[in-house]
XYZ file of C-alpha atoms in Angstrom:
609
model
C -15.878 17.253 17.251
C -15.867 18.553 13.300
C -16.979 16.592 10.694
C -16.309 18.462 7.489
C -16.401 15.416 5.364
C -20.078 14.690 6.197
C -23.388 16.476 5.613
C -27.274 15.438 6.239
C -29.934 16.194 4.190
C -33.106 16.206 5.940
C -36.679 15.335 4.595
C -38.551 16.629 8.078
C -38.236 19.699 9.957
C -39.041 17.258 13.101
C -36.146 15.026 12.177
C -33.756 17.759 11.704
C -34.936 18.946 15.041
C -34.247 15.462 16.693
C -30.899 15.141 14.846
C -30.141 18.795 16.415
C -30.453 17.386 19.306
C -28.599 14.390 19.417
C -25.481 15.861 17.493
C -25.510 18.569 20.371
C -25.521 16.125 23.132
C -22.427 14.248 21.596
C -20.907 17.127 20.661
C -20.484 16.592 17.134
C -20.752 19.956 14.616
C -22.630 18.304 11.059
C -24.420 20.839 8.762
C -27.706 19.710 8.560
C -29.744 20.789 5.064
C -33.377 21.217 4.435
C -34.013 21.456 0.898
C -36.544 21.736 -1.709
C -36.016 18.707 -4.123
C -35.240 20.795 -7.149
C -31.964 21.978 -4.922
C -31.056 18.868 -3.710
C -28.222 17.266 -6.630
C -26.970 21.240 -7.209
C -26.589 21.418 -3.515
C -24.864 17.578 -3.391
C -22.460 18.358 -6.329
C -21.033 21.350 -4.689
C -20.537 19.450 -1.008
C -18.629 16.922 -2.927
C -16.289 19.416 -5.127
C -15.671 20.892 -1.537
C -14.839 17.792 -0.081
C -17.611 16.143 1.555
C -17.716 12.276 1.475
C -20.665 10.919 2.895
C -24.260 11.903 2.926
C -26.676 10.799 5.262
C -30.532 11.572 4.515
C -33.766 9.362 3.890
C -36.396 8.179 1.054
C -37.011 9.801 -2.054
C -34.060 12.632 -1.451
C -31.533 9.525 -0.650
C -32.262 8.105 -3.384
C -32.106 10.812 -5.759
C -28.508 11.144 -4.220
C -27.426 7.588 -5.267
C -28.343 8.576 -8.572
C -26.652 11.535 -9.138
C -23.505 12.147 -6.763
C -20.650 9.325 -6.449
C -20.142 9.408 -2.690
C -22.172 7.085 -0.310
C -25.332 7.954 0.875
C -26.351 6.747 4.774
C -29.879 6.733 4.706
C -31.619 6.947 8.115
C -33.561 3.871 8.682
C -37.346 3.869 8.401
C -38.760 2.451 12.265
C -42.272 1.779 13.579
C -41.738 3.940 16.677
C -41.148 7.093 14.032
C -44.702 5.774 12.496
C -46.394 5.663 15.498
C -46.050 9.229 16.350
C -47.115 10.375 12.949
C -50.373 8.480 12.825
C -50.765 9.976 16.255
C -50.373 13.100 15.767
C -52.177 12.443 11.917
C -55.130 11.488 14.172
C -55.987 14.613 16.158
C -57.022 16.214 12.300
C -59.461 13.546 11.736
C -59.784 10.088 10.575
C -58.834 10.240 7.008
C -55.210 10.286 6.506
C -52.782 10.043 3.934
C -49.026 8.817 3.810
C -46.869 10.134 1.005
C -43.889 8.490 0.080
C -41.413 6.514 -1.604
C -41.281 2.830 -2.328
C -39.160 1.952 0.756
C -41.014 4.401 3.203
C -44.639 3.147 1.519
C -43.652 -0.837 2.284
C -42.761 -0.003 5.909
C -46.098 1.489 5.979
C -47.862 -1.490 4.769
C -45.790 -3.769 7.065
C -47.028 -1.451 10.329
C -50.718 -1.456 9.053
C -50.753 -5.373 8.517
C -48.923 -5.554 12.443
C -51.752 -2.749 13.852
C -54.777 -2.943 11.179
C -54.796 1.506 10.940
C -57.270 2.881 8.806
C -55.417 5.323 6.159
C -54.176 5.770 2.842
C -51.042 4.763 1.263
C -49.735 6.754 -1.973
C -46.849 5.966 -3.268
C -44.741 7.795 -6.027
C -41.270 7.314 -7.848
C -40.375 11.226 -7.653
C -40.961 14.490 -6.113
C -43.242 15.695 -9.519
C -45.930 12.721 -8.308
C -46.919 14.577 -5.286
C -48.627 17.537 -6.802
C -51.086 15.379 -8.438
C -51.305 13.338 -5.798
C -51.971 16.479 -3.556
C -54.798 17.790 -5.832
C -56.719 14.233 -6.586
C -56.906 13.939 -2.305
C -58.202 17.417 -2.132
C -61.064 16.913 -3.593
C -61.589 13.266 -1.665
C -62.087 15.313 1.557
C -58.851 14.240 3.112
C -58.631 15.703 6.674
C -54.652 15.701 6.683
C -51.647 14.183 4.619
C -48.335 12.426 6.230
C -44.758 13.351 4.149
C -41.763 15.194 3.935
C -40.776 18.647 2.846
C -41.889 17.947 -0.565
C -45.167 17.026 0.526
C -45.478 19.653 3.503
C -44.534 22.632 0.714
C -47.654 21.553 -1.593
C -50.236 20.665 1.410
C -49.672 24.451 2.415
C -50.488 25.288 -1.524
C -53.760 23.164 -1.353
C -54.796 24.161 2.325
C -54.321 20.397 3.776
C -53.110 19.539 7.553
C -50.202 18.342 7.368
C -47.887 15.997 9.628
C -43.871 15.489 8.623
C -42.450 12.453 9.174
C -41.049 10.808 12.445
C -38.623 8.965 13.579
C -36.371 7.696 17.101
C -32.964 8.984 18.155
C -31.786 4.997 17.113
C -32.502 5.191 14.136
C -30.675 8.580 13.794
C -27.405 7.338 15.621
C -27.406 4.212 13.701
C -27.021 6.354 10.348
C -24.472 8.602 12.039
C -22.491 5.993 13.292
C -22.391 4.289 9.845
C -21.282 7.497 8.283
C -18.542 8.295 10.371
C -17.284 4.679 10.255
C -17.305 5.070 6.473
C -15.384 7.776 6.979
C -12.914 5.969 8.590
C -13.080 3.916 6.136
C -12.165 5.778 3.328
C -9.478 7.759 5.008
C -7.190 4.389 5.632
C -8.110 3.396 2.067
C -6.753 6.914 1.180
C -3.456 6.691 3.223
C -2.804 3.026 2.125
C -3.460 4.974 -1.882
C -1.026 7.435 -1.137
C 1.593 4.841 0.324
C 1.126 2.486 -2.413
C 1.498 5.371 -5.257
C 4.541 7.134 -3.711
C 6.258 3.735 -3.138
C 5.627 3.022 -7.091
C 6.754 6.708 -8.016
C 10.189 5.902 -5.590
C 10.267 2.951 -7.705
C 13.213 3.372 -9.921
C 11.508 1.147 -12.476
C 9.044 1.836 -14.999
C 5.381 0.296 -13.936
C 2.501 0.390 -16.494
C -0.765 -0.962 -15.720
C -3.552 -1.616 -18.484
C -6.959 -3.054 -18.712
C -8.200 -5.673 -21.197
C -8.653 -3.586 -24.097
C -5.045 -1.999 -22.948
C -5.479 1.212 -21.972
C -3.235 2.436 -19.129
C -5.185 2.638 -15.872
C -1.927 3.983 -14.023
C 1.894 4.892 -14.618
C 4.474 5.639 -12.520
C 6.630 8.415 -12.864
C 9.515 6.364 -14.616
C 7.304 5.064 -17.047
C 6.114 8.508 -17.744
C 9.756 9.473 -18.420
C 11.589 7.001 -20.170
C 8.384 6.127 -22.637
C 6.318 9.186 -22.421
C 3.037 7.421 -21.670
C 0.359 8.677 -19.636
C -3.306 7.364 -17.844
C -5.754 6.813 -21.374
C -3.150 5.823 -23.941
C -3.218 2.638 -25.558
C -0.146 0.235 -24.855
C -0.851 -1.105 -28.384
C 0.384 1.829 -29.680
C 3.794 1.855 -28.354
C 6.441 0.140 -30.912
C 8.652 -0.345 -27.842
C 6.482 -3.241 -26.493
C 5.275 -4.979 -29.866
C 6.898 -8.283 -28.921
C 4.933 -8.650 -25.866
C 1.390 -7.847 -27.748
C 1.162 -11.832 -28.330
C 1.619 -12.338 -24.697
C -0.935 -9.265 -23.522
C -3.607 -10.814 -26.130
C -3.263 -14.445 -24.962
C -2.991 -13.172 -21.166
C 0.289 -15.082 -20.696
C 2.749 -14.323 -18.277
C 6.383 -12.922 -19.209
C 9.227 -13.103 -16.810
C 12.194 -11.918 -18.387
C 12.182 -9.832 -22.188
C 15.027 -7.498 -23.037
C 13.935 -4.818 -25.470
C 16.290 -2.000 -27.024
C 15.099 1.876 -26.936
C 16.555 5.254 -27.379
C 19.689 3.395 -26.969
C 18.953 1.548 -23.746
C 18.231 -1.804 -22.929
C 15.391 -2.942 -21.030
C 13.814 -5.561 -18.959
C 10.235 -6.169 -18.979
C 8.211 -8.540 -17.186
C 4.506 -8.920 -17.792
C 2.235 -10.091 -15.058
C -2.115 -10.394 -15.911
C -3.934 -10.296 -12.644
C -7.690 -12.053 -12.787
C -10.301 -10.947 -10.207
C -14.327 -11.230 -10.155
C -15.458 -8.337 -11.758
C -11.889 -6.965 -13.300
C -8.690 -7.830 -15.216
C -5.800 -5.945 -15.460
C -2.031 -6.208 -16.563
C 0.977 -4.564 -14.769
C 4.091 -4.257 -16.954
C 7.343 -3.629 -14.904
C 10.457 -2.425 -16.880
C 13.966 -1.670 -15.439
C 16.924 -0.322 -17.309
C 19.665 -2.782 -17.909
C 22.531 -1.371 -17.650
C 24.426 -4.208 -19.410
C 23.114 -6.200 -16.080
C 25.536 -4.785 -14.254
C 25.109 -3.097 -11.297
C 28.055 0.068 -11.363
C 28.472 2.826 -8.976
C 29.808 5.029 -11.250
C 31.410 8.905 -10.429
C 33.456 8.408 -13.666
C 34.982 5.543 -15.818
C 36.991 3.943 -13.376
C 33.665 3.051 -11.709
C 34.485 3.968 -7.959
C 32.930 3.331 -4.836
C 29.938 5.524 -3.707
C 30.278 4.704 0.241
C 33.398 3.877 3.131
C 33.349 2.381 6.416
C 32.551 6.034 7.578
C 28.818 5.806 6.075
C 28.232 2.526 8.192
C 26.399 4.159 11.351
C 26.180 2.130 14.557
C 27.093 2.107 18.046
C 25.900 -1.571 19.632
C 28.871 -3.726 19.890
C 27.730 -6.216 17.247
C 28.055 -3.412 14.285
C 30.866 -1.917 16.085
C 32.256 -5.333 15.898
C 31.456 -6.004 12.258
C 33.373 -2.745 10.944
C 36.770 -3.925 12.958
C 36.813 -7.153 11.026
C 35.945 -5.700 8.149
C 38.702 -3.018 8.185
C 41.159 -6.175 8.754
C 40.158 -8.226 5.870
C 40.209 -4.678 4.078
C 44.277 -4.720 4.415
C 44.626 -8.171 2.366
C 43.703 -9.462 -0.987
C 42.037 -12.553 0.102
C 38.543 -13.165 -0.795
C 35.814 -12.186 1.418
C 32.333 -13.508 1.770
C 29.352 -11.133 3.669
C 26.690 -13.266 4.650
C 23.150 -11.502 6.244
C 19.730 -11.037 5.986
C 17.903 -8.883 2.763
C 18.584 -5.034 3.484
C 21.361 -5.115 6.369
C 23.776 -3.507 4.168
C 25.985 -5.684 2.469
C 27.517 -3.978 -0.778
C 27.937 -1.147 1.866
C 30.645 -3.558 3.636
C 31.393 -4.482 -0.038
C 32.282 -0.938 -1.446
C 34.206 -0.132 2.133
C 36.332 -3.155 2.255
C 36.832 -1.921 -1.261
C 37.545 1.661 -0.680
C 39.924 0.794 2.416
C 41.861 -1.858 0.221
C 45.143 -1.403 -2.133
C 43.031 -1.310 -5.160
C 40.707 1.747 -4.407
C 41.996 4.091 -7.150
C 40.654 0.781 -9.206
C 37.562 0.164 -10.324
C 34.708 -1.387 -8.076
C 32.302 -3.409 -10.320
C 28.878 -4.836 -8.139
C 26.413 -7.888 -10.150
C 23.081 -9.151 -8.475
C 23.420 -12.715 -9.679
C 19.902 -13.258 -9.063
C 18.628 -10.568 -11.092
C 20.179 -11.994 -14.432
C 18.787 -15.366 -16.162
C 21.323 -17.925 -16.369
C 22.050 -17.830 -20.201
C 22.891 -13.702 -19.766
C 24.837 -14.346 -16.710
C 28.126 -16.093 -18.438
C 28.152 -13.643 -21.086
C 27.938 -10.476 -18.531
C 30.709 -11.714 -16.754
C 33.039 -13.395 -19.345
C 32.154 -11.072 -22.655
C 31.364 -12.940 -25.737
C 32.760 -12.658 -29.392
C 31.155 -10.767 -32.161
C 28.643 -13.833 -34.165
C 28.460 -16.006 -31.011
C 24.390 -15.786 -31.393
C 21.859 -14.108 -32.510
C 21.554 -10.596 -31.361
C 25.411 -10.357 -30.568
C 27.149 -7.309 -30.351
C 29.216 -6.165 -33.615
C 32.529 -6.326 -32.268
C 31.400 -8.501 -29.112
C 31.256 -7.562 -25.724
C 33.837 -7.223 -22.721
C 32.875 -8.647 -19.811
C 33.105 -7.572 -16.085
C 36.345 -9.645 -15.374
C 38.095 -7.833 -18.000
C 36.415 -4.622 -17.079
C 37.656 -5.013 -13.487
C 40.957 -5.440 -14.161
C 43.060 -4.140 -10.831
C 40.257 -3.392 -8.998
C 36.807 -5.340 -7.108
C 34.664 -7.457 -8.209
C 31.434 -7.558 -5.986
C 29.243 -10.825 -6.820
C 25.426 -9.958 -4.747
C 23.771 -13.068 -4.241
C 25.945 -15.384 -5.419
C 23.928 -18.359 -3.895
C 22.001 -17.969 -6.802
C 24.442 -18.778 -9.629
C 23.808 -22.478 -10.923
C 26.411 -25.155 -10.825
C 28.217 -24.842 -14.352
C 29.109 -20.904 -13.925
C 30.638 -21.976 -10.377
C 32.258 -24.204 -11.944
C 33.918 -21.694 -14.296
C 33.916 -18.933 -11.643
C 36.194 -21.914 -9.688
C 38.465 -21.833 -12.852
C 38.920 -18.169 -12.977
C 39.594 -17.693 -9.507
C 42.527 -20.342 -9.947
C 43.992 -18.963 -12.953
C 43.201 -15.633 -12.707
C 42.266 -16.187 -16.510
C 39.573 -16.547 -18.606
C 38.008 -17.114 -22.511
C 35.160 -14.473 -23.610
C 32.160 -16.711 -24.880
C 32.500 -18.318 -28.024
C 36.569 -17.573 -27.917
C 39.291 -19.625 -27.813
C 42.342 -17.002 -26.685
C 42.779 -16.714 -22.650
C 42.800 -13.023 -20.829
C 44.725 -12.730 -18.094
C 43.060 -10.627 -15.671
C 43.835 -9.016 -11.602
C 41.489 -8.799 -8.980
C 39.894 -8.953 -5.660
C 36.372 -10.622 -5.439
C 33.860 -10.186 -2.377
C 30.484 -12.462 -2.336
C 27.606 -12.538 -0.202
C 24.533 -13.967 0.311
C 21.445 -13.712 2.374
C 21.438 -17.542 2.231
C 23.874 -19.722 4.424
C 26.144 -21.181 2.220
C 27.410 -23.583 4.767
C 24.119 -25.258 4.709
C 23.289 -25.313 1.356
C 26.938 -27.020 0.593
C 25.344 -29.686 2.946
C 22.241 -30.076 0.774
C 24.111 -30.660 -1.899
C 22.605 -26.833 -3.459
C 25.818 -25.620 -3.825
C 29.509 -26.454 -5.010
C 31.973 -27.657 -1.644
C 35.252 -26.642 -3.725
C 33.582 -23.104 -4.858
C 32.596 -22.693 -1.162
C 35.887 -23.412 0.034
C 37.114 -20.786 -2.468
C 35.158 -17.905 -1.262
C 34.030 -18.907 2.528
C 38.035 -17.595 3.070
C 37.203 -14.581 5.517
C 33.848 -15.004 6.279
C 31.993 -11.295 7.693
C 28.738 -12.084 9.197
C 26.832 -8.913 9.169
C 24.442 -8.577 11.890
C 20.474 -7.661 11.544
C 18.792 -4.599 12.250
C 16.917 -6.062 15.330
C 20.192 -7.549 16.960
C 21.350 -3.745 16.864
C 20.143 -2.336 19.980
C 20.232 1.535 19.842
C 20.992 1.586 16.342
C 17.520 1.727 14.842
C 16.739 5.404 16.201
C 20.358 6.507 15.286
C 20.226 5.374 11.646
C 16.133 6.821 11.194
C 17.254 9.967 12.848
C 20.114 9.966 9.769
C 17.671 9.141 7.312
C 15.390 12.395 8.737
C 18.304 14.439 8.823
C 19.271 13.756 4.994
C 16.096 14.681 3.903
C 15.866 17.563 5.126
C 13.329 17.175 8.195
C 13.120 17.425 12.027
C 11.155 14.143 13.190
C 11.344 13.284 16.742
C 9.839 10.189 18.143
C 8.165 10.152 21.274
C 9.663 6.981 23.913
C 6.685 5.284 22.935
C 7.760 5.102 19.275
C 11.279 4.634 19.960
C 10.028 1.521 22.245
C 7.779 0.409 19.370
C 10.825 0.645 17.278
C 13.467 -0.733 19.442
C 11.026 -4.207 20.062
C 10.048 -4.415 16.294
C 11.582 -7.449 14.281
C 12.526 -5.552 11.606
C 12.425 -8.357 8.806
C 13.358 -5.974 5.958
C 16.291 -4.622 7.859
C 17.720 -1.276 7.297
C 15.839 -1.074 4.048
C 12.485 -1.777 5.737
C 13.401 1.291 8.389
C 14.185 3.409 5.353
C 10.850 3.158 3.722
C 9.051 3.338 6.883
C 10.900 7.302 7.502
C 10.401 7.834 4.115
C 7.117 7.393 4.613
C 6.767 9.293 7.748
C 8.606 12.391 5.872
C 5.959 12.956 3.469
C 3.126 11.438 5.497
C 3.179 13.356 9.118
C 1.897 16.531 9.296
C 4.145 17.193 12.175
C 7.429 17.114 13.432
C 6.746 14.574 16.476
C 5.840 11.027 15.211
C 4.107 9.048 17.837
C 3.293 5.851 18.257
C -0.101 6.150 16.578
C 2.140 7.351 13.451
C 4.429 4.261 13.101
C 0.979 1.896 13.322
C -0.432 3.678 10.581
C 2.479 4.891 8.168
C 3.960 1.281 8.855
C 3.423 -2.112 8.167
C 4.245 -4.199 11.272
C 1.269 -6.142 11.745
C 1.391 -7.685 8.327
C 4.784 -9.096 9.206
C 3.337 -10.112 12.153
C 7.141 -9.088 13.266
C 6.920 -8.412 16.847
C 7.407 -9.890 19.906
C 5.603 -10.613 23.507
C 7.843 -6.916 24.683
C 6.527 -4.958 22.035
C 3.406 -6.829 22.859
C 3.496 -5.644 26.734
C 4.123 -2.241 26.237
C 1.918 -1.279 23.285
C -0.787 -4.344 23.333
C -3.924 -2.691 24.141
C -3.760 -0.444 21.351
C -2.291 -3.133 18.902
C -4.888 -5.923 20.205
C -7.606 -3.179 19.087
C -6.156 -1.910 15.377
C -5.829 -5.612 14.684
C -9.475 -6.494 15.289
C -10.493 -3.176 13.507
C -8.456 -4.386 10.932
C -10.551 -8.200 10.752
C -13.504 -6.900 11.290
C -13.255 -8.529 14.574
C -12.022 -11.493 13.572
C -10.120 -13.518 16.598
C -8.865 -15.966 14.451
C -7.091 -13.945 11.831
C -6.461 -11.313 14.449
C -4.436 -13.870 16.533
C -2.765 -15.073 13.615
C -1.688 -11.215 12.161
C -0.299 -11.486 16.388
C 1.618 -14.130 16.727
C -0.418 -15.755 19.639
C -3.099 -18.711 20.104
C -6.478 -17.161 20.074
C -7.027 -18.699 23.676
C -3.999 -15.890 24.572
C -6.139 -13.345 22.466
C -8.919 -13.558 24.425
C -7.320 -13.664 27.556
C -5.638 -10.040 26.817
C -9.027 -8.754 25.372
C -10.936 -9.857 28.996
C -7.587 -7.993 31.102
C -8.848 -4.841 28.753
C -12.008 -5.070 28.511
C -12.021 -5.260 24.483
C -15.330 -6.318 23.306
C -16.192 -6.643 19.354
């Protein structure tokens, strides 16, 4: 086994002989160095510009390295059995001896003479240029031989003293190599979970902006880097664009919602400031408004991207799901979609749409819950020009005159508060409407769909939302099934998802297993990131199951049942406790099961922590 990413420096040809040793017999290839000090940092610099992440060595030269290189340093233990043999073998020179070394290798030193009252001579220094001196001044004291490491071995041979390099037991040497390789570890998931986290904000199709305190950017996104030309090192002060919120990033306040104008676009920013011991930072998210609503537009009749033939699915629910969709497709009647975040409803939406009477009219969708209450009349009525400050010259039209023949598409309507239902009730009667702040009534034609990922049914019952409104929409009523409930479908729809992106993935039966058990909380959205993620992050074409533990995110949902559980639970029992530093309790908890049930499955493998 290879391990480019470490390298030892060693302060003893006897220890680099013992290391030898040990690496051979666990067959592991590390380059071992043995190095004057005045090579030592050149050496360092030039492992880590190749690559190299940890260094394992010992006294003085380790701590040199902490100094001057930014990569861990492992340092071998000091031990009293390593001692022991250099006094011994100090001993067959003569009676007085000397130990050379560094603070931490001088107070073991004093520790084994107060435990086994030996006669010698303890010198200790604070860097390699010490030792010369040190060398000379014993010289003339008659010292019989001198205990060190190459440092002091290279001037004993210039002054014609015995000399005996320093000791040490094959424990102390696996301890270090263990440590480094576990670091290693280490910093490789930290590195994947980097890489994950900063493609996921570059897929983002808003702008993020972090900053520190004194509000220079720490990180951008690739959004942010377009639409406002920022980069890592600017100051956000500087920016025009976001002089409203410099109040807010000064006091440390929080901002939900602020719409801001630029290069003729309007924008949404929130601000959030996140506090932690030692740092403080700010993360400013920005999306485009596109006049809050939500348009798939091929041209200015604003038509439908997708049709019933881009829903994919073979299990008899789906299958089901598309027949009475087509149906309600062939009337006018309202239709409400009700399922879970991410299982596709404005797909239904824009098919129902694009299979109706009015698909050569235009298909207009609005997230209700993505627009503050006192926006949401206006984006849907209009308003006239003066009705407050900030309007429009000449007003605005609003979606139900925009629509006008065609679809209207209302995401998340559970979230629109009781007075707009009310006048949504109105409009749906009447088919007819007054812009904000204007008295003369537009007529106005169309269809409207709704859905929610919220049971309406029960929320009428809590009194959370309007009965008559309900009764309005709740007229053909498509439940859309969740990804889980699917069967087969989730390997048909992430072998799509490969296929449009240009890859060949295939997943072993293990994966597919892993797949076909998973919860799947997130739906088809949640399977989407998770290929996405496999397309950039496997190196090759067959994804195991190995791949979908570490590319996805299943344990945090702690989304999986007692099946997936069965079939995959020794290896999941174990990446959870590596994960909690072998903590049952929070291991259990990230499984789903009592920790009584944990340690039952840890005894029928054999798991110890």
């Amino acid at each position: 086994m290879k391990f480019n990413d470490i390298a030892i420096f060693s302060v003893s040809r006897i220890i680099s002989e013992r290391i030898s040793t040990l690496l051979v017999e666990k067959d592991i290839d590390i380059q071992i160095y043995e190095l004057e000090h005045y090579d030592v940092i050149d050496k360092a610099q030039e492992l880590v510009n190749s690559g190299t992440k940890v260094i394992i060595s010992r006294g003085g030269t380790a701590a040199v390295l902490r100094r001057c290189v930014n990569i861990p340093i492992v340092e071998i233990p000091h031990d009293f059995y390593g001692i022991y043999k250099t006094i011994e073998e100090a001993k067959r020179f003569g009676d007085k001896i000397v130990a050379i070394g560094f603070p931490q290798y001088c107070n073991m030193l004093k520790h084994y003479q107060s435990i086994t009252h030996e006669s010698f001579k303890i010198c200790q220094v604070y860097n390699h240029k010490e030792i010369e001196d040190i060398m000379a001044t014993i010289k003339n004291d008659g010292c019989h031989v001198v205990i060190g490491g190459l440092t002091v071995n290279q001037f004993a041979e210039k002054y014609d003293i015995n000399v005996v390099m320093g000791d040490t037991d094959n424990l102390s040497i696996e301890v270090a190599l263990n440590q480094a390789v576990n670091l290693i570890k280490y910093i490789n998931q930290e590195k994947l979970k980097y890489n994950i986290l900063d493609n996921s904000i570059n897929l983002s199709s808003d702008s993020i902006i972090s900053f520190d305190g004194s509000g220079i950017i720490i990180n951008v996104n690739y959004q942010a880097r377009k639409n406002f030309d920022c980069d890592v090192g600017d100051n956000i002060f500087r920016f025009k664009v976001f002089k409203t919120l410099h109040e807010y990033i000064i006091s440390e306040n929080n901002v939900k919602s602020h719409i801001v104008e630029y290069n003729n676009k309007n924008f949404d920013l929130s601000l959030s400031h996140i506090h932690s011991k030692e740092n403080f930072f700010s993360i400013l998210r920005i999306g485009v408004v596109k006049n809050s609503i939500s348009m798939t537009r091929q041209n200015s009749h604003f038509p439908t991207r997708y049709s019933f033939v881009d829903i994919l699915g073979s299990s008899e629910k789906i299958k089901e799901c598309i027949f009475n969709a087509k149906k309600f497709a062939k009337t006018d009647f309202p239709v409400y979609i009700e399922g879970e975040t991410g299982t596709g409803k404005e797909l239904f939406a824009q098919s129902i749409h694009k299979d109706s009477l009015r698909s050569n009219k235009p298909f207009i969708a609005l997230n209700c819950s993505a627009i503050p209450e006192t926006l949401l009349e206006s984006e849907l009525f209009g308003y006239e020009e003066g009705v407050f400050t900030g309007a429009k010259k000449g007003g605005k039209v609003g979606i139900f005159e925009l629509v006008d023949g065609g679809t209207i598409f209302l995401d998340e309507v559970s979230e629109i508060s009781s007075l707009v239902q009310l006048k949504l009730l109105r409009v749906l009667q009447e088919r007819a409407f007054s812009r904000v702040g204007g008295n003369a009534l537009i007529s106005t034609d169309f269809r409207l769909i709704t859905a929610s990922n919220k049971p309406l049914k029960e929320m009428v019952i809590n009194d959370k939302f309007r009965r008559d409104f309900f009764y309005r929409l709740n007229i053909l009523k498509l439940p859309v099934p969740n990804l889980h409930a699917r069967e087969n479908d989730v390997i048909l729809l992430a072998n799509q998802f490969v296929t449009l992106n240009g890859r060949e993935l295939k997943f072993s039966d293990e994966a597919a297993q892993f797949m076909l058990n998973y919860e799947w909380p997130g739906n088809i959205r949640e399977l989407q990131s998770l290929v996405y993620r496999l397309i950039v992050l496997c190196e090759s074409d067959d994804v195991n199951l190995n791949d979908l533990i570490e590319c996805g995110e299943y344990l945090d949902h702690g989304s999986f049942n007692h099946g997936l559980l069965e079939s995959n639970e020794l290896e999941i029992i174990k990446k959870v406790l590596s994960e909690t530093h072998g903590d049952k309790v929070q291991a259990a908890k990230k499984l789903g099961i009592s920790v009584t049930t944990l340690w039952r499955r840890m005894k029928k493998f054999k798991i110890h922590t």
